[in-house]
XYZ file of C-alpha atoms in Angstrom:
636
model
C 0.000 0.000 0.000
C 3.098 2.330 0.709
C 4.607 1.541 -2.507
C 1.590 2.412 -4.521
C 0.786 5.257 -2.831
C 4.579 6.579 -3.410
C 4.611 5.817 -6.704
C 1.294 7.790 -7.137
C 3.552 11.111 -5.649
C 6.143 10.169 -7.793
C 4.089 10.464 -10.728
C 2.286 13.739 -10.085
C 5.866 15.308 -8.726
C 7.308 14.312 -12.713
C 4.403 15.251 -14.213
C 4.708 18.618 -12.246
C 8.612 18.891 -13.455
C 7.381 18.195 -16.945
C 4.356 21.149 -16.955
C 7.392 23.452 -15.552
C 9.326 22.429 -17.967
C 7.057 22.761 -20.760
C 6.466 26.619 -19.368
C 9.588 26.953 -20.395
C 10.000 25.616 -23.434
C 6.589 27.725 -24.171
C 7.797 30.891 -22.878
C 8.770 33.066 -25.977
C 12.034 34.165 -27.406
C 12.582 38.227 -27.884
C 11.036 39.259 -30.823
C 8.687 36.348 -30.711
C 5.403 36.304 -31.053
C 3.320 36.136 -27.461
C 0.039 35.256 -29.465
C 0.597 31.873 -29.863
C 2.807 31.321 -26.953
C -0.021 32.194 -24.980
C -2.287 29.911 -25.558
C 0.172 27.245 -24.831
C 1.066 28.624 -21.289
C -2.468 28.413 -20.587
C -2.668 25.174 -21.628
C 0.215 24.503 -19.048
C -0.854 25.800 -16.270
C -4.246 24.665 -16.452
C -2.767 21.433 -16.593
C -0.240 22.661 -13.638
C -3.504 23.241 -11.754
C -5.089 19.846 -11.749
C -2.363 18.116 -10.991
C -1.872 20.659 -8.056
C -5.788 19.807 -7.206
C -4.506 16.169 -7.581
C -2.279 16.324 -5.203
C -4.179 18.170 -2.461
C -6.986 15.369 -3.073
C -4.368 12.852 -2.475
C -3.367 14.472 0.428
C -6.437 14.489 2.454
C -7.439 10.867 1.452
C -4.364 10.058 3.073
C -5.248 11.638 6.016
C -8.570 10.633 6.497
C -7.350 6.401 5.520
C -4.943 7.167 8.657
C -8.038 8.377 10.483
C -10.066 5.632 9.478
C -7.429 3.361 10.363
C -6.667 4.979 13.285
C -10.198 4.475 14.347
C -11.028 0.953 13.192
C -7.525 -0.004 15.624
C -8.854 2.204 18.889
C -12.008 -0.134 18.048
C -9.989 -3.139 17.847
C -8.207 -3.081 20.751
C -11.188 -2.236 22.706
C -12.852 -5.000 21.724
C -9.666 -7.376 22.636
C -9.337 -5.531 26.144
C -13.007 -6.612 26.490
C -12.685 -9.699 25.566
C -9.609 -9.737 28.088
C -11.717 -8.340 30.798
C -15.024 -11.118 30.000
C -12.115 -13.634 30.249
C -10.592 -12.354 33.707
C -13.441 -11.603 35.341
C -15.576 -14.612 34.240
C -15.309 -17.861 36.063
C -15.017 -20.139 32.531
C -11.992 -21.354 31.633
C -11.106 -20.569 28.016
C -9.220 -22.755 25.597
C -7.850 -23.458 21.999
C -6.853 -27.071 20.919
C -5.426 -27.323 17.944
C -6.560 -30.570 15.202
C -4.718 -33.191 17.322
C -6.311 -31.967 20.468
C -3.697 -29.946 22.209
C -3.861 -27.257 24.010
C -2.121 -23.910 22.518
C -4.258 -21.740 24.576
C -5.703 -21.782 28.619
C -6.989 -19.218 30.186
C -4.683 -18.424 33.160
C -7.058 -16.644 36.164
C -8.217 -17.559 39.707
C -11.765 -19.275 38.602
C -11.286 -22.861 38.678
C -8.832 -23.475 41.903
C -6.482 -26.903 41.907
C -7.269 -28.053 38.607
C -4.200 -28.683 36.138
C -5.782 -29.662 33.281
C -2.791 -31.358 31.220
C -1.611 -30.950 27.939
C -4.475 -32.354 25.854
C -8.057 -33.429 25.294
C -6.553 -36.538 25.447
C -5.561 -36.485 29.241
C -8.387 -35.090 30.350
C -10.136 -38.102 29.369
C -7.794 -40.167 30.588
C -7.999 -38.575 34.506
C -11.484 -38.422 34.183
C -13.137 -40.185 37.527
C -16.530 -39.363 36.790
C -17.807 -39.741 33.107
C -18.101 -43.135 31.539
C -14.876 -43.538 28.860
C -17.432 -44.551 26.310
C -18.781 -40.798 26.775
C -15.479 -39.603 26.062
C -14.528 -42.141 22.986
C -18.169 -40.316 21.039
C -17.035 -36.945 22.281
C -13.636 -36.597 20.577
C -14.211 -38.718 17.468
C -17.476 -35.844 16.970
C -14.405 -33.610 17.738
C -12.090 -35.018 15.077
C -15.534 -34.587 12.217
C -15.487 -31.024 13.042
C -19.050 -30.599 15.348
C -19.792 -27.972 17.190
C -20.964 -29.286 20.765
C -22.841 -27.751 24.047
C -22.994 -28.546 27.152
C -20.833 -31.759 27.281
C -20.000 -32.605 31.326
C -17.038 -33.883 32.327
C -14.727 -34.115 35.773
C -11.469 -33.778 37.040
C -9.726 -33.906 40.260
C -7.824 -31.574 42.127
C -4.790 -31.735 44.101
C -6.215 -32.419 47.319
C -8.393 -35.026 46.560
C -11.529 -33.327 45.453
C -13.019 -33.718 42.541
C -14.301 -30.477 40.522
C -17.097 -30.853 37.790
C -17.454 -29.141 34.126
C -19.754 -27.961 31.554
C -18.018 -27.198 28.185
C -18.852 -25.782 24.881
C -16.956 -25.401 21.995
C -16.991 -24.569 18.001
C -14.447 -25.433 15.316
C -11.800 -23.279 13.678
C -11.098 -23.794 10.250
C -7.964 -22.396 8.233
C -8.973 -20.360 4.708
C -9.635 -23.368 2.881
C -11.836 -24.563 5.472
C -9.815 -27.293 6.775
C -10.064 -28.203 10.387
C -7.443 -26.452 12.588
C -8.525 -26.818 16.176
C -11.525 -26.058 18.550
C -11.951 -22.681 20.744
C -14.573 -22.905 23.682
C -14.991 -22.588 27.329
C -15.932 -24.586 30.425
C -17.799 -23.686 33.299
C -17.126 -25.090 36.808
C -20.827 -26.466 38.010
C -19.242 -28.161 41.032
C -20.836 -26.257 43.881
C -24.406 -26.913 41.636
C -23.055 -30.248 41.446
C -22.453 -30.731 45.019
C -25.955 -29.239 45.954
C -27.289 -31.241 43.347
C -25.573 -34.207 45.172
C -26.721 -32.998 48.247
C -30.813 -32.659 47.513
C -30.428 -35.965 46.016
C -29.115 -37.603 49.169
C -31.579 -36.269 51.157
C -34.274 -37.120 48.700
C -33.401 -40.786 49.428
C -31.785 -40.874 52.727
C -32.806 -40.449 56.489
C -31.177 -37.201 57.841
C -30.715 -38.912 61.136
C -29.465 -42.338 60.287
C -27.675 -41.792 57.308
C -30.058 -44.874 56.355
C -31.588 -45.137 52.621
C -35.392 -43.976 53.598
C -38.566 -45.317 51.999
C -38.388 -44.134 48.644
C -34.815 -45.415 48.258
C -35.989 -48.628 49.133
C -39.396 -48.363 46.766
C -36.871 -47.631 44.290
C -34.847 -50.549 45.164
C -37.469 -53.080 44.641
C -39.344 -51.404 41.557
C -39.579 -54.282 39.547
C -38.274 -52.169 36.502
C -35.095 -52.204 38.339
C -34.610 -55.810 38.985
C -33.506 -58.477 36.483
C -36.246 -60.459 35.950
C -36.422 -63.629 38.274
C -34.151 -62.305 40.447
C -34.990 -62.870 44.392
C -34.521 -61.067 47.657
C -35.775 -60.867 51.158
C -37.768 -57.983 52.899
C -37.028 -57.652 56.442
C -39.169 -55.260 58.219
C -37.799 -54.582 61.791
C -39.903 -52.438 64.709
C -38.388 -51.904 68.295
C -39.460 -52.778 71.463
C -39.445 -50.644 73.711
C -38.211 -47.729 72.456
C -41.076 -45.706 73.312
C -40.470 -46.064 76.693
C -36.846 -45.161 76.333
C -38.409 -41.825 74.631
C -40.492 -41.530 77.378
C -37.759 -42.122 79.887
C -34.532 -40.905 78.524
C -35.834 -38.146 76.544
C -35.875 -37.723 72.457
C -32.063 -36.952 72.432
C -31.344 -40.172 73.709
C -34.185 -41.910 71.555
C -32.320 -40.760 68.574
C -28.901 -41.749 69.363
C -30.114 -45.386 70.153
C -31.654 -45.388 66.596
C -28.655 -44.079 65.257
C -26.371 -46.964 67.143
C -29.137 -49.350 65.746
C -28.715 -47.938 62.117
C -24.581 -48.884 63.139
C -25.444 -52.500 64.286
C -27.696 -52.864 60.998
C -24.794 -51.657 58.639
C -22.415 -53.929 59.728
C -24.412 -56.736 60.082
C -25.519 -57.247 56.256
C -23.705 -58.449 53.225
C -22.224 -55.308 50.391
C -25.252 -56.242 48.418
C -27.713 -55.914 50.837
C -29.297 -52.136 52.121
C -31.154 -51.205 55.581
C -33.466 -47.912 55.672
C -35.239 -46.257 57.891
C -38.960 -45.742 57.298
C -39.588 -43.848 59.757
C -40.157 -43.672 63.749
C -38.174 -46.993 65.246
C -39.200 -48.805 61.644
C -36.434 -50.583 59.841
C -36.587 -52.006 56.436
C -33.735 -54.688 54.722
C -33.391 -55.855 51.354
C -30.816 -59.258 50.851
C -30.777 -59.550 47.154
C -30.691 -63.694 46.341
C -32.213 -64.631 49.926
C -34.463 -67.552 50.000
C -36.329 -67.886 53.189
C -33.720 -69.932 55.054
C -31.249 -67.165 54.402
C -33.708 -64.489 55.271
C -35.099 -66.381 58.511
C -31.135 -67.401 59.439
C -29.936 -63.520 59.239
C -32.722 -62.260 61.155
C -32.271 -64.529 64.368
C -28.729 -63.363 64.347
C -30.439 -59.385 64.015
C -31.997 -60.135 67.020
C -29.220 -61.325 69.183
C -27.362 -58.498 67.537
C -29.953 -55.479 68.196
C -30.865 -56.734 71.826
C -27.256 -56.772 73.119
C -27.089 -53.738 75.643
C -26.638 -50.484 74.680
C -24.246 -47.102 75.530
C -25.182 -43.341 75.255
C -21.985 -41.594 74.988
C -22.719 -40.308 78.789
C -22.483 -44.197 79.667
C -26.219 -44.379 80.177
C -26.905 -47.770 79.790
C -29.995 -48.912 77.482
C -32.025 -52.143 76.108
C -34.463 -53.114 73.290
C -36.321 -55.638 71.842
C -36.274 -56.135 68.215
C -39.184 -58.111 65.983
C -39.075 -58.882 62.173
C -41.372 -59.420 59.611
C -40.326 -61.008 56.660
C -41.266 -61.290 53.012
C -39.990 -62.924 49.872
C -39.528 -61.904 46.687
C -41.245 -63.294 43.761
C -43.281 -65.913 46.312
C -44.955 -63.055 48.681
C -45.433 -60.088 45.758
C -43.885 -57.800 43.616
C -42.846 -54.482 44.335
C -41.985 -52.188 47.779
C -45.986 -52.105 48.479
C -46.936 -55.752 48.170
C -43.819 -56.794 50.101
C -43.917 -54.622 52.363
C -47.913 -55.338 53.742
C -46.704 -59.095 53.622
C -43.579 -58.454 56.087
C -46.096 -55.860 57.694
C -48.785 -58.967 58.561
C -44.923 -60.905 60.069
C -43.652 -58.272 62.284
C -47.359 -58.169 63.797
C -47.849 -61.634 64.374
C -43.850 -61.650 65.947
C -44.431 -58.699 68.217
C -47.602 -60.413 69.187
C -46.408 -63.188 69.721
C -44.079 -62.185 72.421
C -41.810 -59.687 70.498
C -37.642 -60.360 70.217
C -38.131 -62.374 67.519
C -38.826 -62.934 63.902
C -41.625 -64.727 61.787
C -41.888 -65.584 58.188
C -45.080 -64.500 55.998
C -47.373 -67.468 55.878
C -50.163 -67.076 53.346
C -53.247 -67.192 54.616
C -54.110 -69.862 51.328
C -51.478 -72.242 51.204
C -53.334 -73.083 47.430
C -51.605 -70.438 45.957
C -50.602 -66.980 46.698
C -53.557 -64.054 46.673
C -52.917 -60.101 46.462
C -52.932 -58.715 49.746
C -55.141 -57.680 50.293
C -57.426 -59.993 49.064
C -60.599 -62.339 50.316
C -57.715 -64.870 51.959
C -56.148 -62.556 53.867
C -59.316 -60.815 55.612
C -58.678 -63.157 58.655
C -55.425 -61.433 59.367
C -56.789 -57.932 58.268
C -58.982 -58.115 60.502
C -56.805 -59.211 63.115
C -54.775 -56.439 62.531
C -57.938 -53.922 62.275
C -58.323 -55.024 66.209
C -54.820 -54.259 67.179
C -55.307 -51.170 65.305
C -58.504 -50.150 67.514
C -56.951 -51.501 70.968
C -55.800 -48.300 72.246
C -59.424 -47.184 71.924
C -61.146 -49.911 73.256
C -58.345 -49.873 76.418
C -59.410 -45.744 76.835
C -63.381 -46.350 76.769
C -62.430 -49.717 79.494
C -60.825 -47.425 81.773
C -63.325 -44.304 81.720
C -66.062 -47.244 82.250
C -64.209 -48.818 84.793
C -63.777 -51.855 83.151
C -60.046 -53.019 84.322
C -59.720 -55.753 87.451
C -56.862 -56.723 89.641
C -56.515 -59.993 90.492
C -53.975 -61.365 93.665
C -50.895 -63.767 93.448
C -49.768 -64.843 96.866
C -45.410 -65.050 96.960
C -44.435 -67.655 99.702
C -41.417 -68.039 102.363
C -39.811 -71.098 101.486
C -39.106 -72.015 104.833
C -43.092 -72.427 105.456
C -44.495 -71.943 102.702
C -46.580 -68.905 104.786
C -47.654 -66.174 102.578
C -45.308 -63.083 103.135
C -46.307 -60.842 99.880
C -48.916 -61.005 97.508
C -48.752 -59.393 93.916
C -51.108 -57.119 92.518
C -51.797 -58.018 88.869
C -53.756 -56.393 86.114
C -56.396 -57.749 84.145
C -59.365 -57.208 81.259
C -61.571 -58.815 79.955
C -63.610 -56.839 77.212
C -66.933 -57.480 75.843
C -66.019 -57.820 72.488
C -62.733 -59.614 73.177
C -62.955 -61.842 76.131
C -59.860 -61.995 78.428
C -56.930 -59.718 76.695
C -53.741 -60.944 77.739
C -51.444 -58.121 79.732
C -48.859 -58.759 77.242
C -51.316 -57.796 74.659
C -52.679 -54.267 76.514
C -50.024 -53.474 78.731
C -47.288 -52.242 75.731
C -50.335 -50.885 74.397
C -51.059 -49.008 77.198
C -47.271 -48.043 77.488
C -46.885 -46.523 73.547
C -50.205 -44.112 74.195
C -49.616 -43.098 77.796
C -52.704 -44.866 78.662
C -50.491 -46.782 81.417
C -49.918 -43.472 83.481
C -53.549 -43.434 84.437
C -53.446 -47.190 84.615
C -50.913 -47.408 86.918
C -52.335 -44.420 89.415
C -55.884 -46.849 89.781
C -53.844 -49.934 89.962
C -52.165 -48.620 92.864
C -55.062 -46.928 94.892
C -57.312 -50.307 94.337
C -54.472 -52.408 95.541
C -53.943 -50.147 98.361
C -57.105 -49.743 99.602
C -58.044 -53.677 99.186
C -54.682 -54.231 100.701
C -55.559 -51.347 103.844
C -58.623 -53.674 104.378
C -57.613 -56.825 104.205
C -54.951 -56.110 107.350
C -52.262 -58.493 108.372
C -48.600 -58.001 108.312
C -47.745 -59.363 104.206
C -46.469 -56.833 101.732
C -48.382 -55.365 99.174
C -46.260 -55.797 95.847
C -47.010 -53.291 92.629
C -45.669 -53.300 89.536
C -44.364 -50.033 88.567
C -44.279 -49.172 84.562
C -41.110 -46.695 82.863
C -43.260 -44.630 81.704
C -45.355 -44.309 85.334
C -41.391 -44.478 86.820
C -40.616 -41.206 84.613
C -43.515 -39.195 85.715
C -42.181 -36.025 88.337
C -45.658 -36.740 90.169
C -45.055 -39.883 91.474
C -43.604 -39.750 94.729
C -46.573 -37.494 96.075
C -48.919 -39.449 93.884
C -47.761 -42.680 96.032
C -47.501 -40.746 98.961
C -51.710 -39.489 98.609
C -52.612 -43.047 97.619
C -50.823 -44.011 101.165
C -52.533 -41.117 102.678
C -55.877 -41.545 101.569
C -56.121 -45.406 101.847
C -54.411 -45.788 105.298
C -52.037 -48.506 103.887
C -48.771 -48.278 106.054
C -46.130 -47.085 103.518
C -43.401 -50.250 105.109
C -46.413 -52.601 103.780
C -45.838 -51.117 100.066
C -43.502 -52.610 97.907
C -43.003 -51.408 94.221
C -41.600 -53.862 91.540
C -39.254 -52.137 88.924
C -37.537 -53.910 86.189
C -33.829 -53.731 84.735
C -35.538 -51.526 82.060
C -36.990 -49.063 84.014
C -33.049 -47.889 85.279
C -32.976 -46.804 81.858
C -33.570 -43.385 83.341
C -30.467 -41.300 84.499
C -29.130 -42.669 87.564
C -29.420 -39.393 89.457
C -32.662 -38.909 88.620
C -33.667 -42.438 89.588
C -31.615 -42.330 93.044
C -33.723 -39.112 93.690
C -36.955 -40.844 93.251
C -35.868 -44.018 95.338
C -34.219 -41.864 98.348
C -38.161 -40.492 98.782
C -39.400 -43.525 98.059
C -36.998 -45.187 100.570
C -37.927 -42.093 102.864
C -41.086 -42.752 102.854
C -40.577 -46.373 103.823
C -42.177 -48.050 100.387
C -39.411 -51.098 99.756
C -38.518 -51.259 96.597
C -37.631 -54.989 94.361
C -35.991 -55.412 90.930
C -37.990 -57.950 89.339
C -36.756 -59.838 85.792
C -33.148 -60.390 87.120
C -31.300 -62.668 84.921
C -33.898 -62.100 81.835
C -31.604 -59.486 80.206
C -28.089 -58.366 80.993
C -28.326 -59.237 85.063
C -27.742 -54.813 85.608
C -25.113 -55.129 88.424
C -24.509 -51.633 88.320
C -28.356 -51.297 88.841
C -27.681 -53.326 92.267
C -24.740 -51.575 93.381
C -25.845 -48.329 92.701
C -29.967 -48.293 93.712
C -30.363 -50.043 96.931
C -33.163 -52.460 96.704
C -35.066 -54.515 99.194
C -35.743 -57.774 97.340
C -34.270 -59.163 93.723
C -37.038 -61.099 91.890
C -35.461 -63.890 89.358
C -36.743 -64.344 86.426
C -39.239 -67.477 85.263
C -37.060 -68.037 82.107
C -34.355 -69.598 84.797
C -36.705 -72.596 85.749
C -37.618 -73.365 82.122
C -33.865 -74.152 81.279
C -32.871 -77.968 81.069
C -32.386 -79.769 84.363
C -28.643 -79.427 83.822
C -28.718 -75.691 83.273
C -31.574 -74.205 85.631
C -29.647 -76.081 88.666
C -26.049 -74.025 88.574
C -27.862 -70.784 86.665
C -30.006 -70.448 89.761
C -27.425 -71.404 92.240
C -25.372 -68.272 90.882
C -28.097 -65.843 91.001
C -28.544 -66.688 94.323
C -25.405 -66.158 94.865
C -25.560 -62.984 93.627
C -28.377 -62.018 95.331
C -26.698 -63.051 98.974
C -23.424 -60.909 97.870
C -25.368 -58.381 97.541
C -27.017 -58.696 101.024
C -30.846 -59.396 99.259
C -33.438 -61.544 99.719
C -34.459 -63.554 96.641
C -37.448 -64.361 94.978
C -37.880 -67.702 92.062
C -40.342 -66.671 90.079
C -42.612 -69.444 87.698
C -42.629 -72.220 90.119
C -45.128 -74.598 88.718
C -43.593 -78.052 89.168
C -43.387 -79.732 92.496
C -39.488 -80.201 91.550
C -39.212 -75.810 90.932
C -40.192 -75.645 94.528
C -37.711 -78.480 96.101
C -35.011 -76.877 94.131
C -35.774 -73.445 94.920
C -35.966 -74.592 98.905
C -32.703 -76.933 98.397
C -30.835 -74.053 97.117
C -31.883 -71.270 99.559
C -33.684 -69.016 97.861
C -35.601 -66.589 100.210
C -39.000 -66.562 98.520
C -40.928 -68.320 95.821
C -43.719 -67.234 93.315
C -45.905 -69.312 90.833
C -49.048 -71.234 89.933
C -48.056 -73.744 91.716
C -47.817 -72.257 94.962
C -50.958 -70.007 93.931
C -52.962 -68.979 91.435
C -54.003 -65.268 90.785
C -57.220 -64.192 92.435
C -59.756 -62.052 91.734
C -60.585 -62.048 95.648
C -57.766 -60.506 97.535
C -59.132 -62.794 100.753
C -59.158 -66.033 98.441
C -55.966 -65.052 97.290
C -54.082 -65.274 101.161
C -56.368 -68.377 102.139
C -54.622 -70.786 99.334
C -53.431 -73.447 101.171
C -49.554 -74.434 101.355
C -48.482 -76.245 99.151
C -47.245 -80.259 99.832
């Protein structure tokens, strides 16, 4: 452009030298004639002119293509110093490969912390912990045809361990004959959207106190869409017993750190395959993928010895559950998270019914084949479980119509066989149910509170028939948690004393190993003013759980009840197991009590060994009739 445009001057300054030069050539000689001279030096510097005029026009094109350029380079630089500023201040990372996938260009700012990217496309790939390789394989041989692409994710990890997620876009660049040169683009770190992502998904599908997969996990888990066809597993449904009453008497904080030491003991108890949730409450839910019922049955009996082992709050507070299971299989009981779970539903009730602590196996009500539940062959248990379901009712209307009875077990020396304590012992029978056993009512009572005003009219009737009856025998009450955990209960017991004119050193209250679930403090208070008053106090159960020494040494009791699960061990067991408990008893300076005597040979062996006291059928039936109930004769 500089050439031509000298070239151009170059011309007009000649052609300039020539006009001059033709001016004087056409200026006249002396004597010559100016006529026709004339017209020729006008001719000249007309000519003179233009190219004069020529020159200024070339002049100020000049200038204004300098301005023009001038201009069009302010503009270009301002648009690369924004572009420089977009790339700074934004939080994409810019790039240029070029047609084998290197990197020629990176942007180099402070957006995307700990990630060293590496010298390709290729490596990226290749460190890649997140997205599949086959993703990867499609994405650069699209690359390699020249596609434009949006929105492709991929991962990489940082330096510390963490792993940072992208979103990428990118566009070809092609040389001037349209060959492919390389790629230009950008990624966008979407980790923290990632992690929140992450994060609402979790909690979506898993129990915020556990940690536990929750109920939709495990629907999801046993959507039949998501199994391989013909492929079997085992539903274990799981319920607690007794936690209600550690709720009650520990307080929520402690009821959720037992479920989360349960969620622990779970965990570590299944195979990798296998999953526990948490459906809610003290609900558990397993799935064993392949399980066939002897599998299923064989894991949950080891559950149970697992789950009822004692417990530890971080405070050492010392606590103890009860576990039942339901279980279901899969294809045989259902298909699908509902129809499984009603089956295992109908187990776990017919387990914690039938004594709780253990674990039962859905038996179809038709053994033909196997009906929908529910269906017509199930209504039997339905409806069983529709009169569970309306217990705590019927056990509120009993008590506002005065409906509950005590009946009267005598507990005999076994020196004499003389009565020296008689038990008071709850009982209903209810029109539409007949006799409802207290194992039945009694947890009932205990889950809706029910047993608060229970146990305030068990003790007043027994009290009073006790105040009337006379003689020098204790009165023995059993004393729930949940009453145990009421603030009220010392000056409820003390009224009831008042008002009935029982002597309080004729009162003895029955607590069991669970009921020191409470903090030790707070249950020394209550027995100091218990003690106080002169009410004796007995631990009843002993040897049916974890034999709570520390319950012994630090509560002082009056009387240690043993359990009736001792006498129904084999003759070579019940013999040296009751010895010892004896012994413990007697190291402990208390009186003893053998509970379930009902064989002639229970009460020689309870007398041959030395035991203080002993209870049963044998030595006495309960009694509605308080006087009946001390008039049983002795025993031979």
């Amino acid at each position: 452009m500089r050439l031509r445009e000298l070239s151009v001057s170059v011309l007009i300054l000649l052609q300039g030298v020539l006009v001059l030069g033709g001016l004087v050539l056409a200026w006249p000689e002396p004597g010559e004639s100016w006529a026709g001279a004339a017209r020729q030096l006008w001719l000249l510097l007309v000519q003179g002119g233009l190219l004069g005029l020529l020159a200024w026009r070339l002049r100020a094109s000049r200038h204004a293509q300098v301005e023009r350029l001038t201009a069009l380079n302010l503009q270009l630089n301002q648009a690369l110093k924004r572009a420089q500023d977009v790339v700074e201040c934004s939080n994409d990372l810019v790039w240029e490969v070029d047609a084998a996938g290197r990197f020629t260009i990176v942007s180099d700012h402070n957006g995307v912390q700990g990630v060293k990217i590496g010298d390709s496309v290729a490596d990226l790939a290749a460190h890649d912990p997140v997205t599949p390789a086959d993703v990867w394989v499609r994405q650069i041989a699209s690359n390699a045809a020249g596609e434009p692409f949006r929105d492709f994710r991929y991962s990489h990890r940082r330096g510390d361990g963490s792993i940072a997620h992208f979103l990428v876009n990118g566009v070809p660049i092609r040389g001037p004959d349209g060959a492919l040169v390389g790629f230009r683009g950008a990624s966008r770190d979407r980790t923290v959207e990632i992690e929140a992502l992450q994060a609402l998904n979790y909690q979506a599908l898993h129990d915020t106190l556990t940690g536990l997969p929750n109920r939709r996990s495990l629907t999801r888990r046993l959507d039949p869409a998501a199994r391989l066809e013909g492929q079997r597993a085992a539903v274990l449904l799981l319920d607690l017993d007794g936690f209600k009453t550690v709720n009650d008497v520990q307080g929520h904080a402690a009821g959720d750190a037992l479920l989360c030491l349960v969620a622990g003991r779970l965990n570590a108890a299944l195979r990798p395959a296998d999953i526990a949730s948490r459906l809610g409450g003290d609900e558990f839910a397993l799935v064993l993928d392949g399980a066939d019922a002897g599998e299923a049955m064989a894991l949950a009996q080891s559950l149970v010895q697992a789950l009822v082992a004692p417990y530890a709050l971080e405070d050492g507070t010392p606590l103890r559950i009860g576990v039942s299971i339901g279980i279901a299989l899969l294809p045989e009981h259902g298909q699908g998270a509902d129809a499984l779970l009603r089956c295992a539903d109908l187990a776990l009730y017919a387990a914690k019914h039938g004594g709780g602590s253990g674990a039962r196996l859905y038996s179809p009500p038709s053994q033909a084949g196997l009906p929908p539940v529910p269906g017509p062959a199930a209504a039997p248990v339905l409806q069983q479980l529709r009169g569970l379901a309306s217990l705590p009712a019927e056990l509120q209307q009993a008590i506002a119509e005065n409906a509950l009875t005590l009946a009267y077990q005598p507990i005999r020396r076994c020196a004499d066989g003389s009565v020296a304590a008689v038990e008071a012992l709850l009982r209903w029978h209810s029109p539409s149910r007949g006799a409802v056993a207290p194992d039945v009512f009694i947890p009932v009572a205990e889950e809706t509170g029910l047993i608060v005003p229970i146990g305030a009219w068990v003790l007043r009737q027994a009290c009073g028939a006790a105040a009337r009856a006379g003689g020098s025998w204790r009165l023995s009450v059993n004393i729930s948690p949940v009453q145990f955990s009421q603030p009220e209960l010392v000056p409820l017991i003390a009224g009831i004393l008042r008002d009935t004119g029982l002597p309080a050193e004729r009162l003895m209250l029955e607590l069991t190993e669970q009921m020191l679930l409470s903090r030790f403090p707070s249950a020394a208070e209550k027995v100091r003013k218990l003690r106080a008053m002169g009410v004796s106090l007995a631990l009843d159960d002993f040897g049916a759980g974890f034999a709570n020494l520390a319950a012994l040494r630090d509560i002082r009791f009056d009387l240690l009840k043993l359990d009736r699960s001792v006498l129904r061990l084999t003759p070579a067991q019940r013999g040296p197991v009751l010895a010892s408990l004896l012994q413990i008893a007697r190291a402990f300076d208390l009186p003893s009590v053998v509970e379930g005597v009902e064989q002639s040979e229970d009460w020689a062996l309870s007398r041959q060994l030395g035991s203080d006291y002993a209870q049963g059928y044998l030595l006495g039936r309960p009694q509605h009739d308080l006087g009946e109930a001390l008039a049983l004769p002795v025993p031979g």
